[in-house]
CSV table of C-alpha atoms in Angstrom, one decimal:
chain,number,residue,atom,x,y,z
Z,1,MET,CA,36.1,-17.9,-83.1
Z,2,ILE,CA,35.5,-20.4,-86.2
Z,3,LEU,CA,34.3,-23.9,-84.4
Z,4,PHE,CA,34.8,-27.1,-86.0
Z,5,CYS,CA,32.7,-29.8,-84.5
Z,6,TYR,CA,33.2,-33.5,-84.9
Z,7,PHE,CA,30.3,-35.6,-84.1
Z,8,GLN,CA,30.0,-39.3,-84.3
Z,9,ILE,CA,26.7,-41.0,-84.2
Z,10,LYS,CA,27.5,-44.4,-83.8
Z,11,PRO,CA,27.5,-47.2,-81.6
Z,12,ILE,CA,30.0,-46.9,-78.7
Z,13,GLU,CA,32.3,-49.9,-80.3
Z,14,ARG,CA,32.5,-48.3,-83.4
Z,15,ILE,CA,33.3,-44.6,-82.2
Z,16,ALA,CA,37.2,-43.8,-83.4
Z,17,PHE,CA,39.0,-41.3,-80.9
Z,18,SER,CA,40.5,-39.3,-84.0
Z,19,PHE,CA,39.5,-37.3,-86.8
Z,20,THR,CA,41.9,-38.3,-89.5
Z,21,GLU,CA,41.2,-35.1,-91.7
Z,22,LYS,CA,41.9,-32.8,-88.8
Z,23,ASP,CA,45.6,-31.9,-90.3
Z,24,VAL,CA,43.5,-30.5,-93.2
Z,25,LEU,CA,42.1,-28.0,-91.1
Z,26,SER,CA,45.2,-26.7,-90.0
Z,27,GLU,CA,46.5,-26.5,-93.9
Z,28,ILE,CA,43.4,-24.1,-94.3
Z,29,ASP,CA,43.3,-21.7,-91.2
Z,30,ALA,CA,45.2,-22.4,-88.2
Z,31,ALA,CA,42.4,-20.4,-86.1
Z,32,PHE,CA,40.1,-23.2,-86.1
Z,33,ASN,CA,38.7,-24.2,-82.6
Z,34,PHE,CA,38.3,-28.0,-82.7
Z,35,VAL,CA,35.9,-30.2,-80.6
Z,36,GLU,CA,34.6,-33.3,-80.5
Z,37,ALA,CA,31.6,-35.5,-79.1
Z,38,ASP,CA,29.6,-38.4,-79.6
Z,39,SER,CA,26.1,-39.6,-79.1
Z,40,LYS,CA,27.5,-41.3,-75.8
Z,41,SER,CA,29.6,-38.2,-74.6
Z,42,GLU,CA,29.1,-37.0,-71.0
Z,43,PRO,CA,26.5,-34.1,-70.7
Z,44,PHE,CA,28.9,-31.9,-69.2
Z,45,LEU,CA,31.1,-32.0,-72.6
Z,46,VAL,CA,28.0,-31.6,-74.9
Z,47,GLN,CA,27.0,-28.5,-72.7
Z,48,GLU,CA,30.1,-27.2,-73.1
Z,49,ILE,CA,30.4,-27.4,-76.7
Z,50,ALA,CA,26.9,-25.6,-76.9
Z,51,LYS,CA,28.2,-22.8,-75.1
Z,52,MET,CA,30.9,-22.5,-77.5
Z,53,ILE,CA,28.5,-22.9,-80.6
Z,54,ALA,CA,26.5,-20.1,-78.9
Z,55,GLU,CA,29.6,-17.8,-78.9
Z,56,SER,CA,31.2,-18.9,-82.4
Z,57,GLU,CA,30.8,-16.6,-86.0
Z,58,GLN,CA,30.9,-19.9,-87.6
Z,59,VAL,CA,30.4,-23.4,-87.0
Z,60,ILE,CA,31.3,-26.2,-89.2
Z,61,CYS,CA,30.0,-29.8,-88.2
Z,62,PHE,CA,31.4,-32.8,-89.3
Z,63,PHE,CA,29.0,-35.6,-88.5
Z,64,ASP,CA,30.6,-39.2,-88.7
Z,65,VAL,CA,26.8,-41.5,-88.6
Z,66,VAL,CA,25.6,-44.8,-88.9
Z,67,GLU,CA,21.5,-45.3,-89.8
Z,68,SER,CA,20.7,-47.3,-86.6
Z,69,GLU,CA,22.1,-44.7,-83.9
Z,70,GLY,CA,19.9,-42.1,-82.1
Z,71,LEU,CA,21.1,-38.7,-81.6
Z,72,GLY,CA,21.9,-39.2,-78.0
Z,73,ALA,CA,23.8,-36.7,-76.0
Z,74,LEU,CA,24.5,-34.7,-79.1
Z,75,SER,CA,20.9,-33.3,-79.1
Z,76,LYS,CA,21.9,-30.4,-76.7
Z,77,ALA,CA,24.5,-29.6,-79.5
Z,78,ILE,CA,22.4,-30.0,-82.2
Z,79,GLU,CA,19.5,-27.6,-80.2
Z,80,ALA,CA,22.1,-25.0,-79.7
Z,81,LEU,CA,23.2,-25.2,-83.8
Z,82,ARG,CA,19.3,-24.5,-84.3
Z,83,LYS,CA,19.4,-21.6,-82.1
Z,84,SER,CA,22.9,-20.0,-83.0
Z,85,LYS,CA,22.7,-17.1,-85.7
Z,86,ALA,CA,26.4,-18.1,-86.7
Z,87,ASN,CA,27.4,-19.0,-90.4
Z,88,ARG,CA,26.9,-22.9,-90.1
Z,89,LEU,CA,28.2,-25.6,-92.7
Z,90,PHE,CA,27.3,-29.2,-92.4
Z,91,PHE,CA,29.4,-32.3,-93.5
Z,92,VAL,CA,27.7,-35.7,-93.1
Z,93,ASP,CA,29.4,-39.1,-93.7
Z,94,GLY,CA,27.2,-42.0,-93.9
Z,95,LYS,CA,23.5,-42.1,-93.4
Z,96,ASN,CA,21.0,-41.5,-90.4
Z,97,GLN,CA,17.4,-40.7,-91.0
Z,98,GLN,CA,16.9,-38.5,-87.6
Z,99,LEU,CA,19.9,-36.2,-88.1
Z,100,GLN,CA,18.7,-35.8,-91.7
Z,101,LYS,CA,15.6,-34.5,-90.6
Z,102,VAL,CA,17.0,-32.1,-88.1
Z,103,LEU,CA,19.5,-30.7,-90.5
Z,104,GLN,CA,16.8,-30.2,-93.1
Z,105,MET,CA,14.8,-28.0,-90.5
Z,106,LEU,CA,18.1,-26.0,-89.9
Z,107,LYS,CA,18.2,-24.9,-93.8
Z,108,GLN,CA,21.9,-24.5,-94.3
Z,109,PRO,CA,24.0,-26.3,-96.9
Z,110,VAL,CA,24.8,-30.1,-95.9
Z,111,HIS,CA,27.3,-31.5,-97.9
Z,112,ASN,CA,27.8,-35.3,-98.2
Z,113,PHE,CA,31.4,-36.5,-97.5
Z,114,GLU,CA,33.2,-37.5,-100.2
Z,115,SER,CA,36.9,-37.0,-99.9
Z,116,THR,CA,39.3,-35.4,-98.0
Z,117,ALA,CA,40.2,-33.0,-100.8
Z,118,GLN,CA,36.6,-32.0,-101.2
Z,119,LEU,CA,36.1,-31.2,-97.7
Z,120,LYS,CA,39.4,-28.9,-98.0
Z,121,ALA,CA,37.8,-27.2,-101.1
Z,122,VAL,CA,34.4,-26.5,-99.4
Z,123,LEU,CA,36.1,-25.3,-96.2
Z,124,THR,CA,38.7,-23.0,-98.3
Z,125,LYS,CA,35.8,-21.4,-100.1
Z,126,SER,CA,33.8,-21.0,-97.0
Z,127,ILE,CA,36.6,-19.4,-95.0
Z,128,ASN,CA,37.7,-17.2,-97.7
Z,129,SER,CA,34.2,-15.7,-98.7
């Protein structure tokens, strides 16, 4: 299973309830399982996502972040990423020092999100390799 996680680490008033690049995923591979959560999500939802991470062969995470926000509820999903044996790929849109430290510990490629075209190119290469 290929799991695509859209995680937002933002104040509640800045959380968007849609991922604008979601259509790009179906152009690359229709088999993506898509989940989304934010730093304010219910613990049950994040626990379910953590289970999905544990069961996935490949996990792609897109973090949409602002600097001043803590990881909050997403720490459980990030811990599942740390334990996961899946191929992992990370995209980050924005800056968040706490997240950067955690991702450095995971020792996986982290791509700064630049454009939808860049996202599509990196995902296509990753899926096809």
